Tab-separated table of C-alpha atoms and ligand atoms in Angstrom:
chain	number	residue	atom	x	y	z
A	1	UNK	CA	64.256	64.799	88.150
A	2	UNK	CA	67.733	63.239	88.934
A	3	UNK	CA	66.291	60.043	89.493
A	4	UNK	CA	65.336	58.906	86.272
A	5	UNK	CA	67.319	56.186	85.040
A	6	UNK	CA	68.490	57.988	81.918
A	7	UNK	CA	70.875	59.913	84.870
A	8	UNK	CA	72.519	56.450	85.202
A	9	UNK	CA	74.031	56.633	81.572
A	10	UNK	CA	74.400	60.046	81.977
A	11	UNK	CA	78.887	61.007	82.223
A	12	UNK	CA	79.991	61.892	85.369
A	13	UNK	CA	80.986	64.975	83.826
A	14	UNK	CA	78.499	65.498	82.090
A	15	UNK	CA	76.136	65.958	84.876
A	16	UNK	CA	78.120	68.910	86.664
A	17	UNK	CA	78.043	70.636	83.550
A	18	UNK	CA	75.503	74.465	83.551
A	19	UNK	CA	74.419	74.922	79.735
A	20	UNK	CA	74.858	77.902	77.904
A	21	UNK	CA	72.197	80.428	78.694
A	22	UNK	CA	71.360	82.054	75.267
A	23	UNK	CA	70.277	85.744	75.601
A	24	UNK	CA	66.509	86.122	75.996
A	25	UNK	CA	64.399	85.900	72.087
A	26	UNK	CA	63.127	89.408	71.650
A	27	UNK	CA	59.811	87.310	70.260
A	28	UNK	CA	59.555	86.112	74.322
A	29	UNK	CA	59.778	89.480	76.091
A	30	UNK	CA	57.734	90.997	73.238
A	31	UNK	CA	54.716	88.785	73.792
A	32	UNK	CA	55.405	88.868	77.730
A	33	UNK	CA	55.736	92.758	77.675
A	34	UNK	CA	52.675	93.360	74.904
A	35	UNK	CA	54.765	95.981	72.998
A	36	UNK	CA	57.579	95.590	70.880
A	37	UNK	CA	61.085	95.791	72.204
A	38	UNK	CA	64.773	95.694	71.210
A	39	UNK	CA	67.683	93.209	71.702
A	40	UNK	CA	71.007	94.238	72.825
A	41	UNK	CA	71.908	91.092	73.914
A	42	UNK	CA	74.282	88.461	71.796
A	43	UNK	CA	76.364	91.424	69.981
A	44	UNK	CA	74.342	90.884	66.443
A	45	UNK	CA	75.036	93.329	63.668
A	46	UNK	CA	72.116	95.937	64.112
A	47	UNK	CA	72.084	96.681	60.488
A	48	UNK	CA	71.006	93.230	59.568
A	49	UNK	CA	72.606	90.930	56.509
A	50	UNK	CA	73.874	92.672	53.369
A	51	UNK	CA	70.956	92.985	50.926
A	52	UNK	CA	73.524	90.492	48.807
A	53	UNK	CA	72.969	88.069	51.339
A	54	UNK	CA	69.108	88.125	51.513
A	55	UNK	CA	69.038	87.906	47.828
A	56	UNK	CA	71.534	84.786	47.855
A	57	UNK	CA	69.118	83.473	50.690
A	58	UNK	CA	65.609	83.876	48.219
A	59	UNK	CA	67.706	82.630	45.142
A	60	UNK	CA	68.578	78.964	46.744
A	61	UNK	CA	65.100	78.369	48.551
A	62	UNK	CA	63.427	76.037	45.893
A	63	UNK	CA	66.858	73.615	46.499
A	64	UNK	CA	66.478	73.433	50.187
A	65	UNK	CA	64.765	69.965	49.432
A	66	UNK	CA	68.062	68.840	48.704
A	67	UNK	CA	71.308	68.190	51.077
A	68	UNK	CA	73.799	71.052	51.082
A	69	UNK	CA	77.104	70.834	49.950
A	70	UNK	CA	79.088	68.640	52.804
A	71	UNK	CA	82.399	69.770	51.651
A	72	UNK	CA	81.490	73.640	51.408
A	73	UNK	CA	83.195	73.696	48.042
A	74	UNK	CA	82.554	77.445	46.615
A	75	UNK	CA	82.422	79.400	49.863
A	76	UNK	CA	85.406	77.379	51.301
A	77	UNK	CA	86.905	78.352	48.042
A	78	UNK	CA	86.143	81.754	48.351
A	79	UNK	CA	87.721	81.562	51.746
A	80	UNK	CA	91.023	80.238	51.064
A	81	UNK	CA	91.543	83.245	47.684
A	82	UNK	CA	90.465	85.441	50.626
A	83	UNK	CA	93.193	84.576	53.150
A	84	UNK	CA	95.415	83.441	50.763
A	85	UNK	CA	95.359	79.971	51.632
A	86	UNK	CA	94.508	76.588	50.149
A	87	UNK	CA	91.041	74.989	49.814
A	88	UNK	CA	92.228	71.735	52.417
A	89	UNK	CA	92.518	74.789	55.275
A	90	UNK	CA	89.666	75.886	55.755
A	91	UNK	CA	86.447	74.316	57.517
A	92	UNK	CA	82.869	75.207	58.082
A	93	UNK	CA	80.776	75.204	61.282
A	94	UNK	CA	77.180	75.703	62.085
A	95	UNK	CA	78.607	78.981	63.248
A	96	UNK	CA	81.814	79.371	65.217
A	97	UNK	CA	80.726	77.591	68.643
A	98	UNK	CA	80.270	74.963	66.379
A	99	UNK	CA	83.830	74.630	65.459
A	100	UNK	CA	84.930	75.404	69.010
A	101	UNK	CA	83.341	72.268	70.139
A	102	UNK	CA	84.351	70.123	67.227
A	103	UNK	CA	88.500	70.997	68.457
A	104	UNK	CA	87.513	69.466	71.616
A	105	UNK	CA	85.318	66.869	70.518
A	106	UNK	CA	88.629	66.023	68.466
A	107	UNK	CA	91.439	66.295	70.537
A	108	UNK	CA	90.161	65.840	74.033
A	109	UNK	CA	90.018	62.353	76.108
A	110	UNK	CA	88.615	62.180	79.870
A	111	UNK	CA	91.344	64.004	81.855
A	112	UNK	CA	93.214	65.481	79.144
A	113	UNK	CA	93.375	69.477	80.243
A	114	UNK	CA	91.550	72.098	78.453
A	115	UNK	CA	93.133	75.604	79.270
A	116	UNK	CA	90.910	79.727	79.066
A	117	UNK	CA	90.907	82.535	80.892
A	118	UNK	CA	88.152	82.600	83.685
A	119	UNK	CA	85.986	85.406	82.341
A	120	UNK	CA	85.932	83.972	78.617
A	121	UNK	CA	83.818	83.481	76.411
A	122	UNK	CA	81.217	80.384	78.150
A	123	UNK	CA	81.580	77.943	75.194
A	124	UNK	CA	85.452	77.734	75.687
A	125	UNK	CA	84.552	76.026	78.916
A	126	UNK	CA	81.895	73.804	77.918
A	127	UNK	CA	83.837	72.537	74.782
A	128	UNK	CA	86.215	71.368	77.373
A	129	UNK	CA	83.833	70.067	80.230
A	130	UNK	CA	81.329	68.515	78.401
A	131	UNK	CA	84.199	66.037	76.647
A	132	UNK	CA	85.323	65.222	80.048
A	133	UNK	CA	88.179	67.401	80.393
A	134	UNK	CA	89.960	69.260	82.955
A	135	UNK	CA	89.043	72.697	83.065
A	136	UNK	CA	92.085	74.976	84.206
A	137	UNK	CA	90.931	78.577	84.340
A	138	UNK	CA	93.559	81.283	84.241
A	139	UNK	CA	92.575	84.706	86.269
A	140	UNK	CA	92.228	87.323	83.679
A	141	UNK	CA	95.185	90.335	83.971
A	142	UNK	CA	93.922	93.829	83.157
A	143	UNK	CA	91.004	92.141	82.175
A	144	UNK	CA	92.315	90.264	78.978
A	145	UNK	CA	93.765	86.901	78.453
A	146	UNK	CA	97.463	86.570	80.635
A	147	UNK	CA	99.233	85.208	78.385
A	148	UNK	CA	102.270	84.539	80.356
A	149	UNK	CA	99.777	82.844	83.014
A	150	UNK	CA	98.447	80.613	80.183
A	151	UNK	CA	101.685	79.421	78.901
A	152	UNK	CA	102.882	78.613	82.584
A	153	UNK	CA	99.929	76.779	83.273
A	154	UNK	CA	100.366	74.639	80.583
A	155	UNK	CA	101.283	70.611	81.493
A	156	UNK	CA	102.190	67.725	79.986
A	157	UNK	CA	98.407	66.759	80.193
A	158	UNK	CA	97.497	70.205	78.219
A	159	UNK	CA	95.974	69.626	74.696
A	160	UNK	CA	94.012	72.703	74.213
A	161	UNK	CA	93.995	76.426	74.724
A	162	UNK	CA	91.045	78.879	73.503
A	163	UNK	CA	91.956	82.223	73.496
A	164	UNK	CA	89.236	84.736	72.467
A	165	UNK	CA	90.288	88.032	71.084
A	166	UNK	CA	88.798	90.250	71.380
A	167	UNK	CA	87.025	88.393	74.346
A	168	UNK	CA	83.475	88.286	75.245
A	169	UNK	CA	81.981	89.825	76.956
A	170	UNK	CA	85.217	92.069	78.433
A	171	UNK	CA	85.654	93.084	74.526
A	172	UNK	CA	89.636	93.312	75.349
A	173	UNK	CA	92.327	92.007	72.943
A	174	UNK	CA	96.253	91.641	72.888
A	175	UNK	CA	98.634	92.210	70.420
A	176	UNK	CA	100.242	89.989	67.611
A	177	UNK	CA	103.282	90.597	69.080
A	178	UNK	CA	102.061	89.066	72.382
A	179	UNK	CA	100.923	86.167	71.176
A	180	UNK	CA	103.861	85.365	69.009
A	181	UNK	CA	105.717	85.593	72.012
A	182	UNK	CA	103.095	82.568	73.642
A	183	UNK	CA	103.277	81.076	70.487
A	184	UNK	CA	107.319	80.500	71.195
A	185	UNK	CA	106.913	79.460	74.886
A	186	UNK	CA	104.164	76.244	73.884
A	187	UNK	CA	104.982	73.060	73.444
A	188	UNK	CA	104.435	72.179	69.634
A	189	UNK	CA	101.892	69.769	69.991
A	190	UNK	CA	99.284	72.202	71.948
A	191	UNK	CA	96.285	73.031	69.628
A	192	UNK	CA	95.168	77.042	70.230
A	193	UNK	CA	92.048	77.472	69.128
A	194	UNK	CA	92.115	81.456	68.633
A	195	UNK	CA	88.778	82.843	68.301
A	196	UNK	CA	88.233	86.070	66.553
A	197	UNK	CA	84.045	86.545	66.058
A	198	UNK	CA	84.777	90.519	66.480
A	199	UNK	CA	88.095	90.476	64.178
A	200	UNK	CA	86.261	93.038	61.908
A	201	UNK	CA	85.405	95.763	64.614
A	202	UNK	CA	89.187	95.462	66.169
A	203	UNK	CA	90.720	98.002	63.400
A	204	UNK	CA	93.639	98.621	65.955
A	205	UNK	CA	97.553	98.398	64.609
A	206	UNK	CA	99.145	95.172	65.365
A	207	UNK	CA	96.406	93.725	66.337
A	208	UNK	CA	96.122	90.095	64.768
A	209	UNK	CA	98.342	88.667	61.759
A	210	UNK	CA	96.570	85.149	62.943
A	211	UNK	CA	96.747	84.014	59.504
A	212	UNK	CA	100.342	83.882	59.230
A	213	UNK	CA	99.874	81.076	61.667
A	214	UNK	CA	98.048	79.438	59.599
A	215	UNK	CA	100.778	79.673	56.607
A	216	UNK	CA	103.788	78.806	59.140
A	217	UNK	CA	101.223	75.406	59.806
A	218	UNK	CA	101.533	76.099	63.601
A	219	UNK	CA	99.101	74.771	65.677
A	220	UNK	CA	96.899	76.965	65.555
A	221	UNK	CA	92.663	76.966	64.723
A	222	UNK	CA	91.867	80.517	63.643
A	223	UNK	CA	87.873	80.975	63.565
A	224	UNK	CA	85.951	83.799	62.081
A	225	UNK	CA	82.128	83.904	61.935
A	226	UNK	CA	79.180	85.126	59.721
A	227	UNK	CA	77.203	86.192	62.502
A	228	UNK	CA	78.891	89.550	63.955
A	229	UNK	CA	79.431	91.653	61.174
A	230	UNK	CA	78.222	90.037	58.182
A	231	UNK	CA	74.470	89.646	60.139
A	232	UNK	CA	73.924	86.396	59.820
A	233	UNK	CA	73.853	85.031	63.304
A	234	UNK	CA	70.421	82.531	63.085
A	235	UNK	CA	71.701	81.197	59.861
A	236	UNK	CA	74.326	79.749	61.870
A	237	UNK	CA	77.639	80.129	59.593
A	238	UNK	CA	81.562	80.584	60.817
A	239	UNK	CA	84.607	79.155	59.677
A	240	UNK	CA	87.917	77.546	60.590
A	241	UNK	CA	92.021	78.013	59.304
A	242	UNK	CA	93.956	75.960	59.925
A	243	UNK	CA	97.455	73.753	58.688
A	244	UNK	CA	95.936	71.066	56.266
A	245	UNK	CA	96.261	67.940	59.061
A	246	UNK	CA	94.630	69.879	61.721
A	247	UNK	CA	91.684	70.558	59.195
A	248	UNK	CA	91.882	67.254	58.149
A	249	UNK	CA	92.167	65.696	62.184
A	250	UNK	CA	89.340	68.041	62.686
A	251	UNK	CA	86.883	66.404	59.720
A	252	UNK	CA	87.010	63.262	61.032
A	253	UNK	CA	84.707	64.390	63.752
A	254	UNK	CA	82.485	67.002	62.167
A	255	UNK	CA	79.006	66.225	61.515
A	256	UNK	CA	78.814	66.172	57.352
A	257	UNK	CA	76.273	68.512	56.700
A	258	UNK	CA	77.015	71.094	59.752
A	259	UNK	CA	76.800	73.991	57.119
A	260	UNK	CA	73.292	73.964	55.815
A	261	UNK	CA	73.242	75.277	51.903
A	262	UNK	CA	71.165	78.679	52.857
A	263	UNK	CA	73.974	79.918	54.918
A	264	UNK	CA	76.431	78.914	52.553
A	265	UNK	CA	74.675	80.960	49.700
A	266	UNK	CA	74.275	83.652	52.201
A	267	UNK	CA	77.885	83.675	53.504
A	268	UNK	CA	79.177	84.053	50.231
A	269	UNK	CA	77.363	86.689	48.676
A	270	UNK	CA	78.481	88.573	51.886
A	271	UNK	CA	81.818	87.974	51.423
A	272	UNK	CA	81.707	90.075	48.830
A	273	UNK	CA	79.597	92.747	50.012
A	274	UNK	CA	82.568	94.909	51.884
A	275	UNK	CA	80.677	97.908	51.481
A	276	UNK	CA	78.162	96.220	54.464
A	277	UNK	CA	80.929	95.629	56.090
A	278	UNK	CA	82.506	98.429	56.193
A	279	UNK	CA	78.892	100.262	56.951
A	280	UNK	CA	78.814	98.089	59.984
A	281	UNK	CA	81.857	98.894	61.470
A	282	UNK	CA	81.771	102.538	61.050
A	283	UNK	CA	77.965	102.782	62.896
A	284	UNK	CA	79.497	100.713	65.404
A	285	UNK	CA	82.408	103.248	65.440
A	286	UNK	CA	80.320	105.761	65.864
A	287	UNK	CA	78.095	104.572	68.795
A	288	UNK	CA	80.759	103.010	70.555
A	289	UNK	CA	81.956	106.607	71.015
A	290	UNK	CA	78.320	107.956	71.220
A	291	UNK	CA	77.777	105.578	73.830
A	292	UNK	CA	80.446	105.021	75.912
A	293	UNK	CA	80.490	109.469	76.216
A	294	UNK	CA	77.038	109.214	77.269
A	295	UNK	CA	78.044	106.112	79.911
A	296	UNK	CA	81.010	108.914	81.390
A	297	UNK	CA	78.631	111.891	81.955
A	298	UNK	CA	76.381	109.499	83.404
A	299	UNK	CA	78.612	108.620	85.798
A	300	UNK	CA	78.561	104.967	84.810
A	301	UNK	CA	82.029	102.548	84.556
A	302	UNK	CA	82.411	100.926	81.619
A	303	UNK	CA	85.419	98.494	80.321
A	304	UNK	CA	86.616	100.029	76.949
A	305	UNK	CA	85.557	97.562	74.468
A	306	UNK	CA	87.217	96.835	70.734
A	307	UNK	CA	84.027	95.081	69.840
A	308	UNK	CA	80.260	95.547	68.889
A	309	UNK	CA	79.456	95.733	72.564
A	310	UNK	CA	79.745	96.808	75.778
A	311	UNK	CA	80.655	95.723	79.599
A	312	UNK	CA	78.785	98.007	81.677
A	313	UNK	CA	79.012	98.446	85.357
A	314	UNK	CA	76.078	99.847	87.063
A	315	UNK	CA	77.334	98.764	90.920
A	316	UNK	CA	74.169	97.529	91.497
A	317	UNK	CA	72.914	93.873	91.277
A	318	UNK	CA	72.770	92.958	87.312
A	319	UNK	CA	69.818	90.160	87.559
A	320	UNK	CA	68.199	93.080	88.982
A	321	UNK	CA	69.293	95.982	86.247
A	322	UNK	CA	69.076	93.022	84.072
A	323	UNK	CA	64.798	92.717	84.790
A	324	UNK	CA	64.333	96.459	84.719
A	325	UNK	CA	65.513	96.723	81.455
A	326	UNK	CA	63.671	94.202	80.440
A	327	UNK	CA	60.603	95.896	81.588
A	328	UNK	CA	61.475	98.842	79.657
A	329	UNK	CA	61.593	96.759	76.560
A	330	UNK	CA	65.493	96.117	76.372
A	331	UNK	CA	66.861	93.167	76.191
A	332	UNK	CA	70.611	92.993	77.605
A	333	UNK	CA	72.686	90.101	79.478
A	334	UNK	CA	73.377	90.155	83.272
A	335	UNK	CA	77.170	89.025	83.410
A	336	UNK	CA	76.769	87.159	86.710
A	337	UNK	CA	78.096	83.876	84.992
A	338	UNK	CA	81.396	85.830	84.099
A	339	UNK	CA	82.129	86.531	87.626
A	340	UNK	CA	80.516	90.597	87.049
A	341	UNK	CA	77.951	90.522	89.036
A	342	UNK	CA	77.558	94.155	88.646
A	343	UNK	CA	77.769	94.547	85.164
A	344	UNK	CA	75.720	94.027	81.926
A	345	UNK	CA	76.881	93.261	78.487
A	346	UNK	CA	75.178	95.912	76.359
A	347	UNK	CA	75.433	95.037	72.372
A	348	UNK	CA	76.391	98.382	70.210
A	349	UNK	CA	72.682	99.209	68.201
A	350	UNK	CA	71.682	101.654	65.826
A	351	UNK	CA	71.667	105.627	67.264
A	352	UNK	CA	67.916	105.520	68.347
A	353	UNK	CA	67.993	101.699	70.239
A	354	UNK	CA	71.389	102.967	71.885
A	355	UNK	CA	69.313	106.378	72.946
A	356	UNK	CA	66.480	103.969	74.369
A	357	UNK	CA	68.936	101.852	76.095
A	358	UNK	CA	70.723	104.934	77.884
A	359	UNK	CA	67.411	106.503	78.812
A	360	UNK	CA	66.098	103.140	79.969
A	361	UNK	CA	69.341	103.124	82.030
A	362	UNK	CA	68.858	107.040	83.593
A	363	UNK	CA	65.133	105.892	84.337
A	364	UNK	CA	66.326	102.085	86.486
A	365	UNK	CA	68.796	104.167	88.434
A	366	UNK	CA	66.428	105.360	90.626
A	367	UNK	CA	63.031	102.720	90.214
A	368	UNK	CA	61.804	100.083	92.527
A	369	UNK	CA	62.487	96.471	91.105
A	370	UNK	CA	59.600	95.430	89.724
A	371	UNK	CA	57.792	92.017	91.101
A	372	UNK	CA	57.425	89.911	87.668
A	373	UNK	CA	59.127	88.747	85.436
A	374	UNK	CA	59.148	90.576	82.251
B	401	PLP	C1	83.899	85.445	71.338
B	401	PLP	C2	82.803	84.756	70.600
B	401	PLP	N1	83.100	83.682	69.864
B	401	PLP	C3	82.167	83.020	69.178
B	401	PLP	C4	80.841	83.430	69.226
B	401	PLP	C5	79.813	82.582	68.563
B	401	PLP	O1	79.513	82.929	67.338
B	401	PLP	P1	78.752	81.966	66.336
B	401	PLP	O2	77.421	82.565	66.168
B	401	PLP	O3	79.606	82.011	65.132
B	401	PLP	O4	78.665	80.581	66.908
B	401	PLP	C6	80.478	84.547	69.949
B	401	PLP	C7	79.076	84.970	69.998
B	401	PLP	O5	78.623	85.700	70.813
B	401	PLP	C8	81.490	85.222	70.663
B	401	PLP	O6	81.191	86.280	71.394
């Protein structure tokens, strides 16, 4: 396949670069399998979208003829009253990956060095690799971001650092107070793009003020997303904060329309619904605890997660684990790609899907692996 001639165009870089392996459709194994079957896969809120959200969806479907709003003007709006923050710091994304790409695709040149953790959150890496960065990967320290590590790693040649926190899929976080202390080691000019998808779930004391960042005008890109807790993952809706110039550095590069007007109606309306919000995070509460006791009696090793999901390690091969729960109908993510080649990333579901999973689990511990593939 590598010989076609469109290879020739192709970026060095560009062609050592593995894409992102989404987690498997539950439409695909469900038509493989014959039987229906449930997805634990890309931490999604297993509640769904506030019913405010749906509703916003139906009410702006006879206008999706026409091009959304390219500035994002209400639920930007709504955004910066939110925070606390003016209108010309926030941004939009086709979800947060969106906007993790876009600080790359802004600030990086061939060479220029692009700094994670190894174990973090894929996308960090690509944003960096597929704009012809250097990669430098940081070894993880009680498996969460070293933040001392980071900051000496950083070079003269360093323009970026994504920090994810909590991180995927090791669900760890650190402190404020930790990263103000990185905050005072960087160089000024050093964009850190701090991603916090699970900020809802965290609920933990001095865990983030990330928008006082914001306020102070450091460099630094806080992004939140629509599609953890507010359920709106295949709309495809997340947002940036961010001192005015970075925003405005940063909309130079983004594709106008990159927040299409359904998710924008939908995003708003759940905004406002904190009552789904705060019914999301208390199931997940719940069965974080549900699960994670069930994990210990089963003799099972688990990292402690402040997220909506779960690294599991069964000591056995995950690709394997990863097939037989498939076969059972459950959808999960074999962590081989994060360097755990042992462990699965198991999203937090409702009671009776987390019951399934944990049965599903008892029942692979001692089956053959089966021969096909789903
Ligand atoms: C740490 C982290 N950041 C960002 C995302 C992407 O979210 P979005 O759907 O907003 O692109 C995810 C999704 O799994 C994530 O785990």
């Amino acid at each position: 396949m590598n010989a076609h001639p469109i290879y020739e165009i192709l970026p060095a870089w560009s062609r050592k670069i593995c894409p992102y392996p989404p987690g498997k459709p539950i439409e695909e194994v469900e038509r493989e399998l014959g039987r229906t079957a449930i997805k634990l896969a890309s931490n999604e809120n297993p509640l769904g979208p506030s019913p405010k959200a749906v509703e916003a969806i139906r009410r702006c479907l006879d206008r999706i003829h026409l091009y959304p709003d390219g500035n994002g003007y209400y639920l930007r709006r709504r955004l910066a009253e939110i925070h606390g923050l003016d209108l010309e710091q926030v941004i939009l994304g086709a979800g947060s990956t969106d906007l993790i790409e876009l600080a790359s695709k802004t600030f990086l040149t061939p060479g220029d060095e692009g700094i994670t953790s190894e174990s973090a959150f894929y996308i960090y890496r690509l944003a960096i690799e597929e704009m012809g960065g250097t990669l430098i990967q940081v070894p993880m320290r009680r498996m969460t971001f070293d933040l001392a590590a980071i900051a000496r790693a950083v070079s003269p040649r360093t323009k970026i650092i994504y920090l994810g926190n909590p991180n995927n899929p090791t669900g760890t976080c650190f402190t404020a107070a930790e990263l103000d202390s990185f905050l005072e080691r960087l160089p000024a000019r050093v964009l850190v793009v701090l991603d916090e998808a699970y900020y809802e779930y965290v609920g933990r004391p001095g865990y983030s003020h990330s928008i006082e960042y914001v306020r102070q005008g450091r460099n630094v890109l806080v992004l939140r997303t629509f599609s953890k807790v507010h359920g709106l993952a295949g709309l495809r809706i997340g947002y940036g904060l961010g001192h005015p110039e970075l925003i405005e550095c940063l909309n130079r590069i983004r594709s106008p329309f990159n927040a299409n007007s359904v998710a924008q109606a939908a995003a708003l309306a759940a905004l406002d619904d904190r009552e789904h919000v705060a019914r999301s995070v208390e199931l997940n509460a719940q069965e974080m605890k549900f699960v994670t006791e069930e994990l210990t009696l089963l003799g099972v090793r688990y990292q402690p997660s402040v997220g909506n999901f779960l690294l599991v390690d069964t000591g056995r091969d995950c690709e394997e684990d990863f097939m037989r729960l498939l076969h059972e109908g459950i959808i999960v993510r074999p962590m081989k790609l994060y360097g755990f080649p042992t462990s699965l990333r198991v999203t937090i579901g409702r009671h009776e899907e987390n019951e399934q999973f944990l049965a599903a689990l008892r029942r692979i511990a001692s089956a053959p692996v089966p021969a096909t593939s789903a």
